[in-house]
Amino acid sequence: MVPLVGLEIEEIRKVIGDSEPAFRARQLYRALYRERATHWDAVTVLPRELRHRLAGACAIGLPAVSRRLDSADGTRRYLLQLADGKTVEAVSMPEPGRHTLCISTQVGCPVGCKFCMTALLGMARNLTAGEIVGQVLFTVGDQRLPAAGGRINIVMMGQGEPLLNLPNVLKATRLLADPEGVGISPRRITLSTVGITDKLAELGAAEVRPKLAVSLSATTDEVRQRLTPLARRYPLADLLAACRAYPLRPWERLTFEYVLLKGVNDSDADARRLLRLLAHLKCKVNLIALNPGPGIPFEPPEPARVLAFQAIVRRGVPCFIRKPRGLDVFAACGQLQRMNLTATPQP
């Protein structure tokens, strides 16, 4: 069965065939992405005979929910099952006036960050564009969010390293951002990477692309490579040179994410080095105090240490502290490890 979610309009036209009017492809495209059809009976815009023919050869292609966990703060964590039986996670975070969806781009993750629970899963495979978009379509349907993009933010910060699955990530972004499709502005879609330097230029050249967030989390190569082994291939000097060359759009600035680990990368000296590294970049910094979990050999710093670090960085760069969401169900940043493999969430 050919999954339809993940196909662009020309691909849908080929699936429908030349025997049908060209506008049928646009009707089906809109039914999938704008109207969020979950079964063939809902695609009433197509003639019954055409629906019957397509249903015999094509699946809508949405994931199935395997499990939900609801946090006391309103966050909802999903374990979603794909067509081959593998699972990924997505997180829904309601906020006043907007809704943020954190989605995955790979099954597991190959990067191996020592402070991230997802790294303990290892890497299984890349997600298709349809499996990336499907997480959004399923989640907005489950949450009964507006049919068009509205004030929905998409962050590709779940399982996986997006730049190691760039063709599928960019195709998914085109579908999510298409005003005739899901209709979410590229200004509201963000990709988070550990800094795969040789892929940044390719990302920047894409006509439709997410905003860029770089997970830095260290101010020296020695510490960064200890925390993120893959960073051995991408020294800080090369990464920051690629960031300086990155073609920002007029409304855009880079985001640098910095996970604070007690006694490892949270000193005043680290904050001063971070400020020097980011000098002359149009950027902001998001500080994330470590979200702890089983198997992670680090501790979060005290709140006063986080505030002191922020005070130094914001002397030259806008710097914000990201509030964790869903800690009681392990839904926070760095905690997504498939539910059937995790310990019982702790209060």
Short mmCIF file of C-alpha atoms in Angstrom, two decimals:
data_model
loop_
_atom_site.label_atom_id
_atom_site.label_comp_id
_atom_site.label_asym_id
_atom_site.label_seq_id
_atom_site.Cartn_x
_atom_site.Cartn_y
_atom_site.Cartn_z
CA MET A 1 0.00 0.00 0.00
CA VAL A 2 1.38 3.40 -1.00
CA PRO A 3 1.22 5.89 1.91
CA LEU A 4 -0.20 9.20 0.68
CA VAL A 5 0.88 11.43 3.57
CA GLY A 6 4.33 12.60 2.58
CA LEU A 7 3.56 12.99 -1.13
CA GLU A 8 3.71 16.35 -2.85
CA ILE A 9 1.12 17.41 -5.40
CA GLU A 10 2.93 16.08 -8.48
CA GLU A 11 3.48 12.72 -6.77
CA ILE A 12 -0.21 12.51 -5.89
CA ARG A 13 -1.07 13.30 -9.51
CA LYS A 14 0.98 10.29 -10.64
CA VAL A 15 -0.74 8.04 -8.10
CA ILE A 16 -4.19 9.11 -9.28
CA GLY A 17 -3.26 8.60 -12.93
CA ASP A 18 -3.85 10.42 -16.21
CA SER A 19 -7.40 9.12 -16.55
CA GLU A 20 -8.63 11.59 -13.92
CA PRO A 21 -8.86 15.39 -14.24
CA ALA A 22 -5.77 17.20 -12.95
CA PHE A 23 -7.77 18.97 -10.24
CA ARG A 24 -8.43 15.66 -8.48
CA ALA A 25 -4.82 15.64 -7.22
CA ARG A 26 -5.29 19.08 -5.68
CA GLN A 27 -8.52 17.94 -4.03
CA LEU A 28 -6.83 14.91 -2.50
CA TYR A 29 -3.81 16.97 -1.45
CA ARG A 30 -6.05 19.42 0.37
CA ALA A 31 -8.07 16.62 1.98
CA LEU A 32 -4.89 15.04 3.36
CA TYR A 33 -3.05 18.10 4.62
CA ARG A 34 -5.60 20.87 5.18
CA GLU A 35 -8.70 18.88 6.12
CA ARG A 36 -6.63 16.14 7.81
CA ALA A 37 -8.59 13.16 6.55
CA THR A 38 -7.80 10.04 8.57
CA HIS A 39 -9.77 7.50 6.49
CA TRP A 40 -11.11 7.22 2.95
CA ASP A 41 -14.74 7.81 3.91
CA ALA A 42 -13.72 11.33 4.96
CA VAL A 43 -12.39 12.19 1.49
CA THR A 44 -15.88 12.99 0.23
CA VAL A 45 -14.61 15.49 -2.34
CA LEU A 46 -13.54 12.57 -4.56
CA PRO A 47 -16.04 10.45 -6.50
CA ARG A 48 -16.89 7.16 -4.81
CA GLU A 49 -15.41 5.10 -7.65
CA LEU A 50 -12.09 6.92 -7.45
CA ARG A 51 -12.00 6.59 -3.67
CA HIS A 52 -12.65 2.86 -3.96
CA ARG A 53 -9.85 2.44 -6.51
CA LEU A 54 -7.36 4.44 -4.45
CA ALA A 55 -8.31 2.67 -1.22
CA GLY A 56 -7.28 -0.62 -2.80
CA ALA A 57 -3.79 0.64 -3.57
CA CYS A 58 -3.07 3.46 -1.10
CA ALA A 59 -3.11 4.08 2.64
CA ILE A 60 -3.62 7.49 4.19
CA GLY A 61 -0.35 6.86 6.00
CA LEU A 62 -0.80 8.28 9.48
CA PRO A 63 0.89 6.72 12.52
CA ALA A 64 -1.13 4.85 15.11
CA VAL A 65 -1.02 5.86 18.75
CA SER A 66 0.51 3.16 20.92
CA ARG A 67 0.43 5.09 24.18
CA ARG A 68 -0.24 8.55 25.60
CA LEU A 69 1.08 10.06 28.81
CA ASP A 70 -0.40 13.27 30.21
CA SER A 71 1.61 15.60 32.40
CA ALA A 72 0.20 17.69 35.22
CA ASP A 73 1.24 20.82 33.28
CA GLY A 74 -0.86 19.91 30.22
CA THR A 75 1.95 18.41 28.16
CA ARG A 76 1.03 15.21 26.32
CA ARG A 77 3.64 12.66 25.29
CA TYR A 78 2.86 10.23 22.47
CA LEU A 79 4.37 6.91 21.50
CA LEU A 80 3.46 6.55 17.82
CA GLN A 81 3.69 3.32 15.86
CA LEU A 82 4.79 3.39 12.24
CA ALA A 83 3.76 1.04 9.42
CA ASP A 84 6.75 -1.26 9.98
CA GLY A 85 6.04 -1.56 13.72
CA LYS A 86 8.82 0.79 14.83
CA THR A 87 7.92 3.62 17.18
CA VAL A 88 8.83 7.27 17.65
CA GLU A 89 7.75 9.93 20.09
CA ALA A 90 6.10 13.31 19.75
CA VAL A 91 5.19 15.84 22.42
CA SER A 92 2.37 18.37 22.50
CA MET A 93 2.82 21.46 24.69
CA PRO A 94 -0.15 23.84 25.01
CA GLU A 95 0.61 27.43 25.99
CA PRO A 96 -1.55 30.54 26.19
CA GLY A 97 -2.18 31.70 22.62
CA ARG A 98 -0.12 29.00 20.92
CA HIS A 99 0.63 25.28 20.78
CA THR A 100 4.09 23.74 20.34
CA LEU A 101 4.61 20.28 18.84
CA CYS A 102 7.97 18.55 19.28
CA ILE A 103 8.46 15.89 16.61
CA SER A 104 11.09 13.29 15.72
CA THR A 105 13.10 12.95 12.50
CA GLN A 106 14.72 9.54 13.08
CA VAL A 107 13.88 6.33 14.92
CA GLY A 108 16.37 6.65 17.76
CA CYS A 109 19.45 8.84 17.31
CA PRO A 110 23.05 8.23 16.13
CA VAL A 111 24.66 11.23 17.84
CA GLY A 112 25.24 9.74 21.29
CA CYS A 113 25.03 12.86 23.49
CA LYS A 114 25.94 11.74 27.00
CA PHE A 115 23.31 13.97 28.65
CA CYS A 116 20.37 12.76 26.51
CA MET A 117 18.17 9.73 27.23
CA THR A 118 17.33 9.34 23.54
CA ALA A 119 20.98 8.53 22.88
CA LEU A 120 20.57 5.33 24.90
CA LEU A 121 18.27 3.98 22.16
CA GLY A 122 20.89 4.02 19.42
CA MET A 123 19.88 4.52 15.79
CA ALA A 124 17.37 2.38 13.87
CA ARG A 125 16.55 4.33 10.69
CA ASN A 126 15.58 7.66 9.17
CA LEU A 127 11.96 8.69 9.07
CA THR A 128 10.31 9.38 5.73
CA ALA A 129 8.86 12.80 5.00
CA GLY A 130 5.42 11.26 5.48
CA GLU A 131 6.35 9.87 8.90
CA ILE A 132 7.58 13.32 9.96
CA VAL A 133 4.47 15.12 8.67
CA GLY A 134 2.27 12.31 10.02
CA GLN A 135 3.32 13.10 13.58
CA VAL A 136 2.04 16.65 13.12
CA LEU A 137 -1.21 15.61 11.45
CA PHE A 138 -1.94 12.99 14.08
CA THR A 139 -1.11 15.28 16.98
CA VAL A 140 -3.09 18.31 15.77
CA GLY A 141 -6.04 15.99 15.14
CA ASP A 142 -5.79 14.45 18.59
CA GLN A 143 -5.57 17.92 20.16
CA ARG A 144 -8.34 19.29 17.87
CA LEU A 145 -6.19 22.23 16.83
CA PRO A 146 -7.25 24.62 14.02
CA ALA A 147 -7.40 23.19 10.49
CA ALA A 148 -4.82 25.65 9.16
CA GLY A 149 -1.50 26.39 10.82
CA GLY A 150 -2.80 29.01 13.23
CA ARG A 151 -0.42 29.64 16.12
CA ILE A 152 1.14 26.19 15.99
CA ASN A 153 4.91 25.91 16.45
CA ILE A 154 6.77 22.86 15.17
CA VAL A 155 10.15 22.01 16.69
CA MET A 156 12.20 19.17 15.22
CA MET A 157 13.79 18.48 18.58
CA GLY A 158 12.49 14.99 19.31
CA GLN A 159 14.34 11.80 18.52
CA GLY A 160 17.08 12.05 15.91
CA GLU A 161 19.53 14.46 14.26
CA PRO A 162 17.58 16.27 11.50
CA LEU A 163 20.60 17.19 9.38
CA LEU A 164 21.44 13.49 8.99
CA ASN A 165 18.02 13.05 7.37
CA LEU A 166 17.98 16.33 5.48
CA PRO A 167 16.18 15.39 2.22
CA ASN A 168 13.19 14.01 4.14
CA VAL A 169 13.25 16.89 6.62
CA LEU A 170 13.17 19.47 3.83
CA LYS A 171 10.37 17.67 1.99
CA ALA A 172 8.39 17.49 5.23
CA THR A 173 8.99 21.21 5.77
CA ARG A 174 7.65 22.04 2.31
CA LEU A 175 4.47 20.10 3.06
CA LEU A 176 4.06 21.64 6.51
CA ALA A 177 4.69 25.17 5.25
CA ASP A 178 2.60 25.01 2.06
CA PRO A 179 -0.34 27.45 2.43
CA GLU A 180 -2.43 24.96 0.44
CA GLY A 181 -1.27 22.14 2.71
CA VAL A 182 -0.82 22.10 6.48
CA GLY A 183 -0.26 25.86 6.36
CA ILE A 184 2.30 26.44 9.12
CA SER A 185 4.60 29.40 8.47
CA PRO A 186 8.34 28.62 8.17
CA ARG A 187 8.76 31.22 10.91
CA ARG A 188 7.08 28.69 13.23
CA ILE A 189 9.14 25.63 12.26
CA THR A 190 12.52 25.08 13.91
CA LEU A 191 15.17 22.43 13.30
CA SER A 192 17.63 21.61 16.09
CA THR A 193 21.05 20.15 15.26
CA VAL A 194 24.22 19.34 17.17
CA GLY A 195 26.05 21.08 14.31
CA ILE A 196 26.63 18.82 11.30
CA THR A 197 28.80 21.47 9.70
CA ASP A 198 28.89 20.12 6.15
CA LYS A 199 25.08 20.07 5.97
CA LEU A 200 24.46 23.65 7.09
CA ALA A 201 25.15 25.15 3.66
CA GLU A 202 22.74 22.65 2.07
CA LEU A 203 20.07 23.60 4.59
CA GLY A 204 20.67 27.30 4.02
CA ALA A 205 20.31 26.89 0.25
CA ALA A 206 16.84 25.35 0.49
CA GLU A 207 14.05 27.57 -0.82
CA VAL A 208 11.71 26.46 1.97
CA ARG A 209 13.45 25.64 5.23
CA PRO A 210 12.96 25.72 8.99
CA LYS A 211 14.67 28.12 11.32
CA LEU A 212 18.00 26.87 12.63
CA ALA A 213 18.84 26.05 16.25
CA VAL A 214 22.30 24.72 17.12
CA SER A 215 22.84 22.66 20.26
CA LEU A 216 26.21 23.87 21.53
CA SER A 217 26.38 22.88 25.21
CA ALA A 218 30.13 23.47 25.58
CA THR A 219 32.61 26.28 25.01
CA THR A 220 35.70 24.16 24.36
CA ASP A 221 36.29 21.30 21.95
CA GLU A 222 37.50 19.07 24.77
CA VAL A 223 34.25 19.33 26.75
CA ARG A 224 32.02 19.34 23.67
CA GLN A 225 33.57 16.17 22.29
CA ARG A 226 33.28 14.47 25.66
CA LEU A 227 29.59 15.31 25.84
CA THR A 228 28.80 14.73 22.15
CA PRO A 229 31.19 12.19 20.57
CA LEU A 230 30.02 13.00 17.03
CA ALA A 231 31.36 16.52 17.55
CA ARG A 232 34.88 15.16 17.03
CA ARG A 233 34.16 15.48 13.30
CA TYR A 234 32.94 19.06 13.65
CA PRO A 235 35.30 21.32 15.68
CA LEU A 236 33.86 24.44 17.23
CA ALA A 237 35.86 26.74 14.94
CA ASP A 238 34.43 25.06 11.83
CA LEU A 239 30.90 25.03 13.24
CA LEU A 240 30.96 28.72 14.16
CA ALA A 241 32.45 29.61 10.76
CA ALA A 242 29.54 27.78 9.11
CA CYS A 243 27.11 29.66 11.35
CA ARG A 244 28.65 32.99 10.38
CA ALA A 245 28.26 32.03 6.70
CA TYR A 246 24.69 30.82 7.14
CA PRO A 247 22.26 32.89 5.01
CA LEU A 248 19.78 34.27 7.53
CA ARG A 249 16.52 35.66 6.21
CA PRO A 250 15.78 39.32 7.12
CA TRP A 251 13.47 38.34 9.98
CA GLU A 252 15.65 35.50 11.27
CA ARG A 253 18.31 34.98 13.90
CA LEU A 254 20.20 31.83 14.89
CA THR A 255 19.32 30.09 18.13
CA PHE A 256 22.01 28.41 20.21
CA GLU A 257 20.81 25.88 22.76
CA TYR A 258 23.01 25.27 25.77
CA VAL A 259 22.28 22.43 28.19
CA LEU A 260 23.73 23.28 31.59
CA LEU A 261 25.38 20.42 33.49
CA LYS A 262 26.41 20.94 37.09
CA GLY A 263 30.18 21.33 37.42
CA VAL A 264 30.80 20.52 33.75
CA ASN A 265 29.88 23.50 31.58
CA ASP A 266 28.10 25.96 33.87
CA SER A 267 30.90 28.14 35.27
CA ASP A 268 31.28 31.88 34.88
CA ALA A 269 34.29 31.17 32.67
CA ASP A 270 32.08 29.05 30.41
CA ALA A 271 29.56 31.87 30.18
CA ARG A 272 32.26 34.38 29.24
CA ARG A 273 33.68 32.02 26.59
CA LEU A 274 30.20 31.47 25.18
CA LEU A 275 29.75 35.21 24.88
CA ARG A 276 33.04 35.51 23.00
CA LEU A 277 32.21 32.60 20.67
CA LEU A 278 28.91 34.16 19.66
CA ALA A 279 30.22 37.69 19.17
CA HIS A 280 29.21 39.20 15.81
CA LEU A 281 26.51 36.58 15.23
CA LYS A 282 22.87 37.56 14.90
CA CYS A 283 21.62 35.12 17.48
CA LYS A 284 20.00 34.33 20.79
CA VAL A 285 20.76 31.69 23.44
CA ASN A 286 18.32 29.31 25.10
CA LEU A 287 19.64 27.88 28.37
CA ILE A 288 18.31 24.46 29.37
CA ALA A 289 19.10 23.14 32.84
CA LEU A 290 19.62 19.40 32.42
CA ASN A 291 16.43 17.37 32.54
CA PRO A 292 17.67 14.29 34.46
CA GLY A 293 16.72 10.70 33.84
CA PRO A 294 17.82 7.08 34.38
CA GLY A 295 21.23 6.33 32.87
CA ILE A 296 22.33 9.98 32.66
CA PRO A 297 25.53 10.58 34.70
CA PHE A 298 25.03 14.33 35.20
CA GLU A 299 23.05 16.64 37.46
CA PRO A 300 21.28 19.94 36.77
CA PRO A 301 22.84 23.07 38.28
CA GLU A 302 21.14 25.00 41.03
CA PRO A 303 18.69 27.70 39.86
CA ALA A 304 21.00 30.44 41.18
CA ARG A 305 23.84 29.09 38.98
CA VAL A 306 21.57 29.14 35.93
CA LEU A 307 20.64 32.76 36.64
CA ALA A 308 24.28 33.75 37.13
CA PHE A 309 25.22 32.11 33.81
CA GLN A 310 22.37 33.91 32.07
CA ALA A 311 23.37 37.27 33.54
CA ILE A 312 26.85 37.01 32.02
CA VAL A 313 25.72 35.84 28.57
CA ARG A 314 23.01 38.46 28.22
CA ARG A 315 25.60 41.24 28.53
CA GLY A 316 26.10 40.76 24.79
CA VAL A 317 23.52 38.26 23.49
CA PRO A 318 19.79 37.84 24.18
CA CYS A 319 19.65 34.89 26.56
CA PHE A 320 16.60 33.03 27.82
CA ILE A 321 15.98 30.16 30.23
CA ARG A 322 13.79 27.48 28.73
CA LYS A 323 11.18 26.25 31.17
CA PRO A 324 10.96 22.44 31.15
CA ARG A 325 7.61 20.87 30.28
CA GLY A 326 6.33 17.41 31.09
CA LEU A 327 9.05 16.39 33.53
CA ASP A 328 6.67 14.08 35.39
CA VAL A 329 6.17 11.96 32.23
CA PHE A 330 9.72 12.27 30.84
CA ALA A 331 8.53 14.51 28.02
CA ALA A 332 11.10 17.27 28.47
CA CYS A 333 14.05 18.04 26.21
CA GLY A 334 16.50 15.14 26.16
CA GLN A 335 14.15 12.68 27.88
CA LEU A 336 12.46 11.00 24.91
CA GLN A 337 13.29 7.35 25.22
CA ARG A 338 10.52 5.06 24.01
CA MET A 339 8.02 4.57 26.80
CA ASN A 340 8.20 0.81 26.92
CA LEU A 341 11.92 1.13 27.65
CA THR A 342 11.85 3.82 30.31
CA ALA A 343 11.61 3.68 34.05
CA THR A 344 8.48 4.87 35.80
CA PRO A 345 8.27 8.67 35.61
CA GLN A 346 9.25 10.36 38.85
CA PRO A 347 7.51 13.36 40.47
#
